[in-house]
């Protein structure tokens, strides 16, 4: 039982390049989330998926797109990376939909630098 | 006003001390309260989970919720160097909110 896995662990991009961050969970959770974590800002929700086939914007969705490929996998895409997207990205999953009687389980993170 | 406020610290204590970490919140709809621990360069891991008001104890850790004051606390007894980490509070009602985290260092 690996929990939540993320790839890659580290990435350096040039401004304007695109990339996809991958996330998978093996806990049969319904909901999945993408956060970014910046110093002094805490965790900020980018997008979430309450169930397979649905996605919704979080607090900071601009510049990102997501795909809930199936129940296990939730990817985050940067179409044209900007230096402001330099951050640590965390994927999380939970059994129920956002809020409620739920706790979230996190992956190890992807450290992204945009030059 | 932020939904959840947490003092970022940093907090530095000697080994064996009792540590108190706190968060305040503004939304009275929150019913579920959590504490996460995040070691350097790792993802947050769930430490404790409490529903509504009251106390919950797990080993050296005690979580306290006071809904009347909109205040939650995490106490760590007999703190150890391995407790050095950032502690994030989180709470949910209709949505999920995290505090910004408190950095704790326990000095041997």
XYZ file of N, CA, C and O in Angstrom, chain A residues 5 19 24 34 44 46-47 49 53 56 58 62 77 85 87 92 100 113:
72
model
N 1.245 8.660 -4.437
C 2.552 8.805 -5.079
C 2.507 9.938 -6.095
O 1.470 10.186 -6.716
N 4.506 21.154 -18.741
C 4.772 19.869 -18.117
C 3.520 19.396 -17.384
O 2.621 20.190 -17.085
N -1.053 9.516 -8.179
C -1.871 8.306 -8.117
C -2.048 7.899 -6.659
O -1.147 8.094 -5.846
N -5.025 19.010 -5.656
C -3.702 19.548 -5.922
C -3.528 20.850 -5.138
O -4.377 21.744 -5.218
N -2.160 26.062 -0.521
C -3.254 26.689 -1.261
C -3.792 25.709 -2.294
O -3.031 25.126 -3.063
N -5.301 24.307 -5.548
C -5.307 24.700 -6.959
C -6.576 24.181 -7.628
O -7.363 24.945 -8.195
N -6.758 22.881 -7.602
C -7.938 22.211 -8.159
C -8.247 21.006 -7.287
O -7.373 20.479 -6.615
N -10.936 17.267 -7.270
C -11.870 16.400 -7.975
C -12.636 15.612 -6.916
O -12.060 14.788 -6.210
N -14.373 11.910 -12.938
C -15.109 12.608 -13.974
C -15.476 14.040 -13.659
O -16.011 14.745 -14.510
N -13.025 20.743 -10.081
C -13.459 22.085 -9.709
C -12.255 22.930 -9.320
O -11.240 22.407 -8.836
N -9.990 25.554 -7.260
C -9.754 25.921 -5.878
C -9.430 27.390 -5.766
O -9.942 28.215 -6.517
N -5.457 29.684 -11.725
C -4.967 30.303 -12.965
C -3.606 29.762 -13.361
O -2.679 29.714 -12.561
N -1.468 20.009 -15.029
C -0.690 20.443 -16.175
C -0.442 21.943 -16.130
O -1.375 22.723 -15.856
N 5.183 30.248 -10.761
C 4.723 28.893 -10.473
C 5.813 28.031 -9.827
O 5.606 26.841 -9.582
N 7.357 26.431 -6.962
C 6.690 26.070 -5.722
C 6.903 24.585 -5.454
O 7.528 23.876 -6.242
N -3.129 15.243 -2.874
C -3.742 14.612 -1.708
C -4.991 13.878 -2.136
O -5.555 14.145 -3.208
N -16.524 18.115 5.223
C -17.244 17.034 5.868
C -16.365 16.199 6.762
O -15.374 16.668 7.297
N 10.941 24.278 -10.148
C 11.579 25.579 -10.330
C 11.393 26.010 -11.765
O 11.667 25.231 -12.688
